Coordinates of C-alpha atoms in Angstrom, one line a residue:
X1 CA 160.7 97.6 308.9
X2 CA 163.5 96.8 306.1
X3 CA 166.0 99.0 304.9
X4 CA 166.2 97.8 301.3
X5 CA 169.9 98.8 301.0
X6 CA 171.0 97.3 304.3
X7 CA 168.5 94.9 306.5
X8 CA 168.4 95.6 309.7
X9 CA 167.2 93.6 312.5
X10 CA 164.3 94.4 314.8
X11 CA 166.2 95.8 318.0
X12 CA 168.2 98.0 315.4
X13 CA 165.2 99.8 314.1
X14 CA 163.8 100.3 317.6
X15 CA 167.7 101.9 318.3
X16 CA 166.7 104.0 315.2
X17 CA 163.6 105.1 315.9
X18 CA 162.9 105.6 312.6
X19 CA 159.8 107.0 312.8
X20 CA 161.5 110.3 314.5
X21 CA 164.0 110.4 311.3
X22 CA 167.2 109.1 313.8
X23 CA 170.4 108.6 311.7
X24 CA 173.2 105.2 312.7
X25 CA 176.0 104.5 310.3
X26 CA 175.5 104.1 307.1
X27 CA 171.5 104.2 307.5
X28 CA 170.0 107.1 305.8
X29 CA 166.5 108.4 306.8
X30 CA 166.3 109.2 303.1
X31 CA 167.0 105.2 302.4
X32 CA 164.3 103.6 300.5
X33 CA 162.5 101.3 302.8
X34 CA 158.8 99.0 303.0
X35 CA 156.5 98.2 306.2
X36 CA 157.1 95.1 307.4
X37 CA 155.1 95.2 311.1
X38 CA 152.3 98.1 311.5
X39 CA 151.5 97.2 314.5
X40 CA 153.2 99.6 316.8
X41 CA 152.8 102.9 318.6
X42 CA 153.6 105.5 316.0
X43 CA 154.0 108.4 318.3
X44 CA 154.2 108.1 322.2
X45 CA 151.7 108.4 325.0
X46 CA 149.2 106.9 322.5
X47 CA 147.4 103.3 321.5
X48 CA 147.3 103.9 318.4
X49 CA 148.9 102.0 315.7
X50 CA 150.8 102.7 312.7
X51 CA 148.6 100.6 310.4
X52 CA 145.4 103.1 311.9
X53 CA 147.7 106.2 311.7
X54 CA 148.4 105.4 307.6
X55 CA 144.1 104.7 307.5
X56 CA 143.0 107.9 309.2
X57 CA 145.7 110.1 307.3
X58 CA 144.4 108.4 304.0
X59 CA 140.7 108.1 304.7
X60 CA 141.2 112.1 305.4
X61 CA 142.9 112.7 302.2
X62 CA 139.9 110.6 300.6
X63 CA 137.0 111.7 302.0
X64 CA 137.6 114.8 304.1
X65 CA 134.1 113.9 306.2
X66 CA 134.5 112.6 310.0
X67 CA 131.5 110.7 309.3
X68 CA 133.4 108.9 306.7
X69 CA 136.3 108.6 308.4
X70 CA 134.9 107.2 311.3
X71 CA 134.0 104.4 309.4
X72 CA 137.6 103.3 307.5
X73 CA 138.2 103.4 311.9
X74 CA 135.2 101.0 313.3
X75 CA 137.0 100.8 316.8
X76 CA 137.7 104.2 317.3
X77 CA 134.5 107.3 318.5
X78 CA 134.4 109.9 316.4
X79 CA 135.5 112.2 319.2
X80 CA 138.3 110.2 319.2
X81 CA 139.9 110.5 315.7
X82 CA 139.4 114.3 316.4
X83 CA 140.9 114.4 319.2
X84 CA 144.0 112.1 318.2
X85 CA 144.4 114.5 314.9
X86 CA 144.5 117.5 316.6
X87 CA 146.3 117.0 319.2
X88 CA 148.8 114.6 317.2
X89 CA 149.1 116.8 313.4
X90 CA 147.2 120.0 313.9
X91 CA 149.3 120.6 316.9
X92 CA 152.4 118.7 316.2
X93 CA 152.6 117.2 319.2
X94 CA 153.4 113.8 317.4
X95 CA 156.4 115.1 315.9
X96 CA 158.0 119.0 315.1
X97 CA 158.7 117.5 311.6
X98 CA 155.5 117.6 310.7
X99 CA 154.3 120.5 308.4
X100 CA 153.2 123.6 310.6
X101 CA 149.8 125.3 309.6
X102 CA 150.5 128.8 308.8
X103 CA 149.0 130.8 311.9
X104 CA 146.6 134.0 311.6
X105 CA 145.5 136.6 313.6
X106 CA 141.9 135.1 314.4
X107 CA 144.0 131.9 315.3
X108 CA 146.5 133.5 317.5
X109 CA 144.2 135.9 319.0
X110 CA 140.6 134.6 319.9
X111 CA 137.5 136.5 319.1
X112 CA 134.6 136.1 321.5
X113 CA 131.8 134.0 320.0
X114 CA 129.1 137.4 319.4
X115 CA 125.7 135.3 318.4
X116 CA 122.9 136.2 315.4
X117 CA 126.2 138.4 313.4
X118 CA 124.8 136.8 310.2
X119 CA 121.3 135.0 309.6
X120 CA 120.9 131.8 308.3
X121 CA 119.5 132.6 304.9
X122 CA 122.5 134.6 304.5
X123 CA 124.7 131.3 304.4
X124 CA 122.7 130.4 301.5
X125 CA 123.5 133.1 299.0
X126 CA 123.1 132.7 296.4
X127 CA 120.3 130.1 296.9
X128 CA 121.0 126.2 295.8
X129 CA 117.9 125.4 293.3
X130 CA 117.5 122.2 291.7
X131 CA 118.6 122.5 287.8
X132 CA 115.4 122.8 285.4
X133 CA 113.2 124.6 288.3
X134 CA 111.9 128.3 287.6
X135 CA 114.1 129.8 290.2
X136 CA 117.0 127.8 288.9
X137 CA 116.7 129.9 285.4
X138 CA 116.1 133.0 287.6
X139 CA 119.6 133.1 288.2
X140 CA 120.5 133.2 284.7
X141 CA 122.2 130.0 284.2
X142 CA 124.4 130.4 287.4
X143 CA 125.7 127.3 288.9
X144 CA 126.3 127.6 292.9
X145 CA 127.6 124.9 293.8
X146 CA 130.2 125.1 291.3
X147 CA 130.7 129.1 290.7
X148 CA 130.1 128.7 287.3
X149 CA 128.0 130.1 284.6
X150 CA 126.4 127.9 281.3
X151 CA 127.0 131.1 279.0
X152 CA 130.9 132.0 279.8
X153 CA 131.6 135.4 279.7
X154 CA 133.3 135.7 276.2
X155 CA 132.2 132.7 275.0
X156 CA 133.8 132.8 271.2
X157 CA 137.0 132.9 272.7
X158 CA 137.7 129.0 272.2
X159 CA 137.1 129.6 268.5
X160 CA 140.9 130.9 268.5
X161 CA 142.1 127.9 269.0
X162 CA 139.4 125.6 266.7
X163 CA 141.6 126.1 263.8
X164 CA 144.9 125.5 264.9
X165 CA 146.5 122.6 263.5
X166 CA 149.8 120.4 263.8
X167 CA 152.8 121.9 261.8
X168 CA 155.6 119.1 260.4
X169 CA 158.8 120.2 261.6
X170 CA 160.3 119.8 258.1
X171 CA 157.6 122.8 257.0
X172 CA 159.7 125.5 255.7
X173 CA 158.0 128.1 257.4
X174 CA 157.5 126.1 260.5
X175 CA 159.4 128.7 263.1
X176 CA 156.7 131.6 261.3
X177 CA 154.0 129.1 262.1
X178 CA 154.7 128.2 265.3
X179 CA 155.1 131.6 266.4
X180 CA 152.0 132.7 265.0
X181 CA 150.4 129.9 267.4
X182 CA 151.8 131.1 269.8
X183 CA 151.0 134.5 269.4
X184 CA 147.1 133.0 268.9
X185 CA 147.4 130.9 272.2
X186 CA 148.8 134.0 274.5
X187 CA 145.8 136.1 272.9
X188 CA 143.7 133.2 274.2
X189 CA 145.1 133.0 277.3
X190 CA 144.7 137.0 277.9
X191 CA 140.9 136.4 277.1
X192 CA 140.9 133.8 280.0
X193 CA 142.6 135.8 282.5
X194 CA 139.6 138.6 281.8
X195 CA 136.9 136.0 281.9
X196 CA 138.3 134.8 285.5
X197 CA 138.1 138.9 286.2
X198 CA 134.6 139.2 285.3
X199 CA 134.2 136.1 287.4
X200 CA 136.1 137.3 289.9
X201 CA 134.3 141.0 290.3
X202 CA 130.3 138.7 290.3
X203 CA 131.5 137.1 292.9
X204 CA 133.2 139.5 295.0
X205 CA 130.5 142.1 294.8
X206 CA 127.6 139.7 295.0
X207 CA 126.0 140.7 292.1
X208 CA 124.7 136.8 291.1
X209 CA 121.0 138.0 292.3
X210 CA 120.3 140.9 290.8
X211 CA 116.6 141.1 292.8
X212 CA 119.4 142.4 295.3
X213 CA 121.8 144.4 293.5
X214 CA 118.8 146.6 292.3
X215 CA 117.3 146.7 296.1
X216 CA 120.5 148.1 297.5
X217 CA 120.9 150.5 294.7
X218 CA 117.2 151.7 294.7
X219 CA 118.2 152.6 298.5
X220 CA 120.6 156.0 297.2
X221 CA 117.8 156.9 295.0
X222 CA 117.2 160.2 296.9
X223 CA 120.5 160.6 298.0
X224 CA 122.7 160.1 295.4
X225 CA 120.2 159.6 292.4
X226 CA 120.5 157.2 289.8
X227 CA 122.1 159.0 287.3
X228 CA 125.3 159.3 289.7
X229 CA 125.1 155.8 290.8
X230 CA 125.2 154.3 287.6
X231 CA 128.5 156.2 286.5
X232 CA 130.2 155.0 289.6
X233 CA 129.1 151.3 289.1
X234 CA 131.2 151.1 286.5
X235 CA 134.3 151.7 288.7
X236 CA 133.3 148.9 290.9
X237 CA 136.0 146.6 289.0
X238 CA 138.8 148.7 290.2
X239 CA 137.9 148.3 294.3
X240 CA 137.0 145.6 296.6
X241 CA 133.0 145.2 297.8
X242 CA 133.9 146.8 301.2
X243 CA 135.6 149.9 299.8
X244 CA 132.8 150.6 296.9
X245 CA 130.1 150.1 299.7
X246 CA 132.3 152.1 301.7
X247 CA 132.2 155.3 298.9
X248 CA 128.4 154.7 298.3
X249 CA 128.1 155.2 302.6
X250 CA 129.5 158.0 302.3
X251 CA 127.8 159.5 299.5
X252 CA 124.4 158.6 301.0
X253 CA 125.9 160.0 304.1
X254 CA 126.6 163.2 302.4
X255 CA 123.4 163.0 300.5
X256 CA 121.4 162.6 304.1
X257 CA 123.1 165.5 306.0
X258 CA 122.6 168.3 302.6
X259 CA 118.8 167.2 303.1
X260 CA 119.1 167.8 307.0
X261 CA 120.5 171.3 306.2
X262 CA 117.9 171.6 303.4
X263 CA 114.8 170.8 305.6
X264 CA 116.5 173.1 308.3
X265 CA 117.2 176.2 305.8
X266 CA 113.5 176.2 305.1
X267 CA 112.8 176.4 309.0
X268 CA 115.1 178.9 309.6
X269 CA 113.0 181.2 307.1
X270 CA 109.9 180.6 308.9
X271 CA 111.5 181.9 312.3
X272 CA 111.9 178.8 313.7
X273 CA 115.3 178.4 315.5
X274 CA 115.3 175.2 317.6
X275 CA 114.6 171.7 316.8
X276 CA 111.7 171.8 319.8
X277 CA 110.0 174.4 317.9
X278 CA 110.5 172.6 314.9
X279 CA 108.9 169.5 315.8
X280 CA 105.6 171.2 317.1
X281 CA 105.5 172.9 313.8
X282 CA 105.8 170.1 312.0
X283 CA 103.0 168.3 314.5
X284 CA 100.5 171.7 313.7
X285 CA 101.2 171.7 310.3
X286 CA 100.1 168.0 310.1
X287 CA 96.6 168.8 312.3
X288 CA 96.0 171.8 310.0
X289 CA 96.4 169.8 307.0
X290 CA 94.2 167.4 308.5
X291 CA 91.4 169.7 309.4
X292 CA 91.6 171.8 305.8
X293 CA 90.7 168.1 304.6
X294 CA 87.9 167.7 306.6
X295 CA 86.2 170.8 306.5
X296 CA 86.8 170.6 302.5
X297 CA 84.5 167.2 302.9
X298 CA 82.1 168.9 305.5
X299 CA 81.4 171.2 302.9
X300 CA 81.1 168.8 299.9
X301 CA 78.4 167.4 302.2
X302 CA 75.2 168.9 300.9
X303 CA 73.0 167.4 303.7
X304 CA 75.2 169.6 305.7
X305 CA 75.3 172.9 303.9
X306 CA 73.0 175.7 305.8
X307 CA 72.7 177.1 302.4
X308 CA 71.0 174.2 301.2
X309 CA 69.2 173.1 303.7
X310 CA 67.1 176.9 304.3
X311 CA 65.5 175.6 300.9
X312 CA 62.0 173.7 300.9
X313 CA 63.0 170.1 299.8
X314 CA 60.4 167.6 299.7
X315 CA 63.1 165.0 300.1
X316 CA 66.9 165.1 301.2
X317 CA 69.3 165.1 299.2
X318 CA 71.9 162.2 298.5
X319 CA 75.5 162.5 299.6
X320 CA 77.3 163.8 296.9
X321 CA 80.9 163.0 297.1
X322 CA 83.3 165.4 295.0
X323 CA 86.7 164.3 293.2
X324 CA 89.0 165.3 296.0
X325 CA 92.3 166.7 294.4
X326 CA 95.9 165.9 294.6
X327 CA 97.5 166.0 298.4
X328 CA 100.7 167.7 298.5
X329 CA 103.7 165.8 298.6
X330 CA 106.7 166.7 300.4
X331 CA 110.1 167.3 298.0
X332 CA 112.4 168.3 300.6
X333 CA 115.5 166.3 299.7
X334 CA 114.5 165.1 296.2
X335 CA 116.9 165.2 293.4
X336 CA 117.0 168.4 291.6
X337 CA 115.0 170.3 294.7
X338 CA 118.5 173.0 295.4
X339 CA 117.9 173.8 291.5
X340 CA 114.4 175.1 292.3
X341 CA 113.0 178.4 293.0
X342 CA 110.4 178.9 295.5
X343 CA 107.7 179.3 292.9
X344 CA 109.3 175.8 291.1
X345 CA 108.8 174.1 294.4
X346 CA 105.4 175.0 295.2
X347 CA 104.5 174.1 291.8
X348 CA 106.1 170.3 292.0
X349 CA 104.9 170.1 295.5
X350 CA 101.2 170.7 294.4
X351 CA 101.1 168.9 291.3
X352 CA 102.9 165.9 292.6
X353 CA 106.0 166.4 290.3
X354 CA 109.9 164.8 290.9
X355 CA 112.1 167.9 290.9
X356 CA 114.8 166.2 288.8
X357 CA 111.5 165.2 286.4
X358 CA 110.7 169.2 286.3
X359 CA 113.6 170.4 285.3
X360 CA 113.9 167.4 282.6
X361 CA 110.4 169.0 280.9
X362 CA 111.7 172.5 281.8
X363 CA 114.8 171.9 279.4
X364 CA 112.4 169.8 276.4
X365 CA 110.4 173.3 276.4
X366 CA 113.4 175.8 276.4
X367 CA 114.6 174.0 273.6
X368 CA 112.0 173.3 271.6
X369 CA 111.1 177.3 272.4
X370 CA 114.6 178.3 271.4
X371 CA 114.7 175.7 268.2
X372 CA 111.1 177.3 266.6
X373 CA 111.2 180.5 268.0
X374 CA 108.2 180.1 269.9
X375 CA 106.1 177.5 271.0
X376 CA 101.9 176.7 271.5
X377 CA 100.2 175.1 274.2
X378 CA 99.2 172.5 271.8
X379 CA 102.4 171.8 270.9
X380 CA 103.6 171.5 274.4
X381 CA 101.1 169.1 275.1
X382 CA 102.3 167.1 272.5
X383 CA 105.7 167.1 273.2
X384 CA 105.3 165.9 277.2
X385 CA 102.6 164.0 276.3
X386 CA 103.3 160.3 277.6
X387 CA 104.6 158.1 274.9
X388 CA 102.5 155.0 275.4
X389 CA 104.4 152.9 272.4
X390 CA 106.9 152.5 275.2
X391 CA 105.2 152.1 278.0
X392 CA 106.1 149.9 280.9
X393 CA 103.2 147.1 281.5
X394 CA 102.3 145.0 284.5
X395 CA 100.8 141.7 284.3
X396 CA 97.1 141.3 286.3
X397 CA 99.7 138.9 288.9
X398 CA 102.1 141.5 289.4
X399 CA 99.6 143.8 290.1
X400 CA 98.4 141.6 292.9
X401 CA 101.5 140.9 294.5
X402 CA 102.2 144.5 294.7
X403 CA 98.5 145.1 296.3
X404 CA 99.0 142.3 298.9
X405 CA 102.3 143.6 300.2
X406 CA 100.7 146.6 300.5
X407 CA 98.1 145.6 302.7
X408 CA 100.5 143.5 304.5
X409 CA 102.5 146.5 305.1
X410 CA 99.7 148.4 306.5
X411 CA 98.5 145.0 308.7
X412 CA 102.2 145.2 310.3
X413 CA 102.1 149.1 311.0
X414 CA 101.2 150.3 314.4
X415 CA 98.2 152.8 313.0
X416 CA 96.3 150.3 310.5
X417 CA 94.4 152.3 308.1
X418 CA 91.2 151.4 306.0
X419 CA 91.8 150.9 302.6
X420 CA 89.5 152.5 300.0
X421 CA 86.6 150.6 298.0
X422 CA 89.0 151.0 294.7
X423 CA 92.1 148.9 296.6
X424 CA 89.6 146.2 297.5
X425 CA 88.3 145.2 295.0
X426 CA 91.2 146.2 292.3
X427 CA 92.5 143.6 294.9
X428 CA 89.9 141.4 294.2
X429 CA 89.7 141.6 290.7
X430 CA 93.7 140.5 290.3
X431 CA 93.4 137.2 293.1
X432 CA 90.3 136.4 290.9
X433 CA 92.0 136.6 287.1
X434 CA 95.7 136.1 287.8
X435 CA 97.6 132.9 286.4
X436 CA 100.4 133.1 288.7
X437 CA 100.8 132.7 291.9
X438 CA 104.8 133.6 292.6
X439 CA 107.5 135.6 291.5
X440 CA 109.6 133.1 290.0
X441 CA 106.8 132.2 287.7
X442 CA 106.2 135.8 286.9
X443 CA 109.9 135.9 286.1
X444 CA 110.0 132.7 284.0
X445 CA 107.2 134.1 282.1
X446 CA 107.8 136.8 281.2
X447 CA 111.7 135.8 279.9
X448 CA 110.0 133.3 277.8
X449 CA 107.7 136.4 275.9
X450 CA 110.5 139.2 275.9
X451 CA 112.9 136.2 273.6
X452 CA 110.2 136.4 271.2
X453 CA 110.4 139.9 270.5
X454 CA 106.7 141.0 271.5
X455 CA 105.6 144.2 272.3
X456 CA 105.0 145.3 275.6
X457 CA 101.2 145.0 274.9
X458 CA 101.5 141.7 273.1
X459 CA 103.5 140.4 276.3
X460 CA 100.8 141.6 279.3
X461 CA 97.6 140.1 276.9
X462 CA 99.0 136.7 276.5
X463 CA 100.3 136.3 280.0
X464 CA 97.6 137.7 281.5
X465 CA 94.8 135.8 279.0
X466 CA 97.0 132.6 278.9
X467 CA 95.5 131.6 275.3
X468 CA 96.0 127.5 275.1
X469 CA 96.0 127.4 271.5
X470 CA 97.2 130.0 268.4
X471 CA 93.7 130.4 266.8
X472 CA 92.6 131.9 270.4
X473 CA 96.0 133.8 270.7
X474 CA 95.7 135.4 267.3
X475 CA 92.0 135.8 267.6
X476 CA 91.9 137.7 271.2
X477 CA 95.6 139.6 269.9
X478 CA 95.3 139.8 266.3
X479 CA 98.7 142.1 266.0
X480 CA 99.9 138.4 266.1
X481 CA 99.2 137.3 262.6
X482 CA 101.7 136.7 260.3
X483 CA 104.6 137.8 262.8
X484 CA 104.9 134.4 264.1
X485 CA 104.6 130.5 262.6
X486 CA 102.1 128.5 264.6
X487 CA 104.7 125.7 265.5
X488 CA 106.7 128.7 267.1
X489 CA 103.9 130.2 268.8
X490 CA 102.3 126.9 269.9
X491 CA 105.3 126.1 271.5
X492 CA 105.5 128.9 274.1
X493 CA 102.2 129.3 274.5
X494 CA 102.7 125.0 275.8
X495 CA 105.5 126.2 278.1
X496 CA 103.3 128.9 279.6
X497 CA 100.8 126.0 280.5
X498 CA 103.5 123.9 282.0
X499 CA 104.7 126.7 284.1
X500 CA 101.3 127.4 285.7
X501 CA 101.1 123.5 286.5
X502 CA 104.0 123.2 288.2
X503 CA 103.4 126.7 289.7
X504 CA 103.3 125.7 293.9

């Protein structure tokens, strides 16, 4: 080495040991100086040279990728670089001028390695599609691999600044001006900091996949019940993921136990008072249904009627199968049940009705009663008659999917059961006529339709018909005509094609 204020010979920078930051005289460690010779031991109790100390720290800096590295280092193993840069930077052991890492409590204190905590998939969340691919739009223009979104939360907020132009220092009212920028840049910069919020509160929450969001939510349905849920998402920005999930826990919690207490109440005034007795009720209430079931078919059974079979027929007579009526369903626990009286709650259990849905047409009819006075059975039935302008509608694929997971469902379960003649072949009918094949098609699909404004009913017929030109569109929908240019409607009705060809 040269000291370019003072040379030095060689046996006075081995004195120095510069390297280590040693001080002689007049010769600064903070002197300029250039690399003359690289080829010496930079730390001891090592072979490795300077001139391969200033590679790997640079090749690091460069690549950050071992693989990489190793090959800026053709002499040296792999396990060797990382053994030298641990033990000689990470650890200091080279020098205690290097920069110390800050440590942490998983550093300083080891946690045992506890296998399967997290799955695999869950590494890949949210999942890396290639761009233009149906499950790459799924995610609404979200970029992964940079934590980015196409359509920016806020995204007139650069159209502050479009306007803003140059001011000549000579301008009279230049300081007015410039202030006014000013003012105009901080009010962009305060729009910034909440798009980075918004940013912030997706990602921290995990709410990119919203498949998932409405899964977990779906889960404090009976519990907590929508209505309450929905109020308290909105004060998910003001607490971290762990101590919203943490409130919801405990709600559902809460939620569990009053239906526990519920379930018990109604025991108790039966005159049951231990959970063993409990349990063998519940087990000879189940048998009892199950034999009122089939005696009710034993005597739908005219082949089996004594009545009918004292008579003289010539020939017997066919099975004849009755409509079977509604089983009861069990609302213990449902929202709205602690608002019912015991007359309520035979009524919803028999007729298959939500609590919560009950008391909803309950308070239509009180004030409807209270608004005219008095009120008809046909007007009643007009008023909680179904409203099927707005209607939800499934496509003939959707219906599918949900058919086969129910089936696979009952494949899985210990006691398989035989499915009726309708669920076959309803389940046949849908594999036969259905376009699509997969979710994320379902899902392209039907974004493309609901851009263009259709009804529900316009939507289902042309995914589920899948029309190839707009003389067959308007001629199997003719609601179509005149609502939409052909160009237009050519043009999705081309991108639905495409979608089911690159369907896999």
């Amino acid at each position: 080495m040269a000291n370019t204020n003072t040379d030095l010979t060689e046996e006075d920078a081995a004195d120095l040991q510069f390297p280590k930051g040693v001080e002689l005289q007049s010769h600064k460690n903070y002197h300029d100086y250039c690399i003359i010779r690289d080829d010496f031991p930079l730390f001891d109790g090592t072979d490795w040279t300077a001139k391969e100390e200033l590679i790997l720290l640079n090749s690091i800096q460069k690549y950050g990728n071992w693989n990489l590295v190793n090959k800026e280092l053709p002499n040296r193993t792999m396990k060797e670089i990382k053994t030298h840069y641990d033990y000689f930077y990470l650890e200091r052991r080279g020098s205690n001028q290097l920069p110390a890492i800050r440590e942490t409590e998983t550093s300083v204190f080891l946690e045992p390695i506890v296998p399967y905590r997290c799955r695999i998939n869950d590494a890949d969340e949210p999942p890396r599609y290639s761009p233009n691919t149906v499950g790459y739009k799924s995610l609404a223009g979200y970029n992964p691999a940079r934590s980015d979104f196409e359509c920016e939360f806020d995204p007139n907020a650069e159209d502050l600044l479009s306007n803003l132009k140059s001011i000549d220092r000579d301008d009279p009212h230049y300081d007015l001006i410039t202030n006014l920028q000013c003012a105009v840049i901080s009010s962009y910069n305060r729009r910034l900091v909440e798009r980075q919020r918004w940013k912030r509160i997706i990602r921290n929450h995990g709410l990119i996949v919203l498949r998932k969001v409405y899964a977990w939510l779906h889960r404090y349905d009976v519990t907590i019940t929508r209505p309450v849920y929905e109020k308290l998402i909105r004060f998910m920005q003001y607490c971290t993921a762990a101590q919203f999930e943490m409130l919801l826990e405990g709600l559902h919690r809460s939620g569990e136990l009053k239906i526990q207490i519920l379930r018990l109440c109604q025991l108790r005034q039966k005159g049951i008072t231990s959970l063993a007795d409990a349990r063998l009720y519940l087990k000879l209430k189940q048998t009892h249904e199950q034999c009122e079931n089939e005696l009710k078919s034993f005597h739908a059974n005219a082949q089996l009627n004594w009545k009918m079979n004292n008579r003289n027929f010539s020939v017997d007579l066919p099975f004849i199968k009755k409509k079977s009526g509604f089983t009861p369903i069990e609302i213990i626990g449902m929202p709205g049940y602690e608002k019912l009286t015991p007359s309520e709650r035979e009524l919803c259990r028999n007729v298959r009705l939500v609590p919560i849905t009950y008391l909803e047409l309950k308070e239509v009819l009180i004030a409807e009663n209270k608004k005219m006075g008095s009120i008809k059975l046909k007007t009643a039935r007009k008023i909680l008659k179904i409203d099927f302008e707005n209607a939800e509608t499934l496509l003939i694929s959707e219906v599918h999917m949900l058919l086969e997971h129910r089936k696979a469902q009952n494949e899985s379960a210990e006691d398989e059961q035989e499915f009726s003649d309708v669920f076959m072949k309803t389940l046949t009918y849908t594999d036969r006529f259905r376009k699509f094949k997969n979710k994320e098609t379902i899902s392209a699909v039907r974004n493309l339709l609901m851009q263009k404004k259709l009804h529900k009913f316009e939507l289902a017929a042309i995914a589920n018909l899948c029309p190839e030109t707009t003389e067959e569109a308007k001629s199997l929908i003719p609601s179509l005509e005149g609502r939409f240019e052909d160009e237009e409607l050519q043009a999705v009705l081309d991108d639905i094609q495409t979608k089911r060809s690159i369907q896999y």
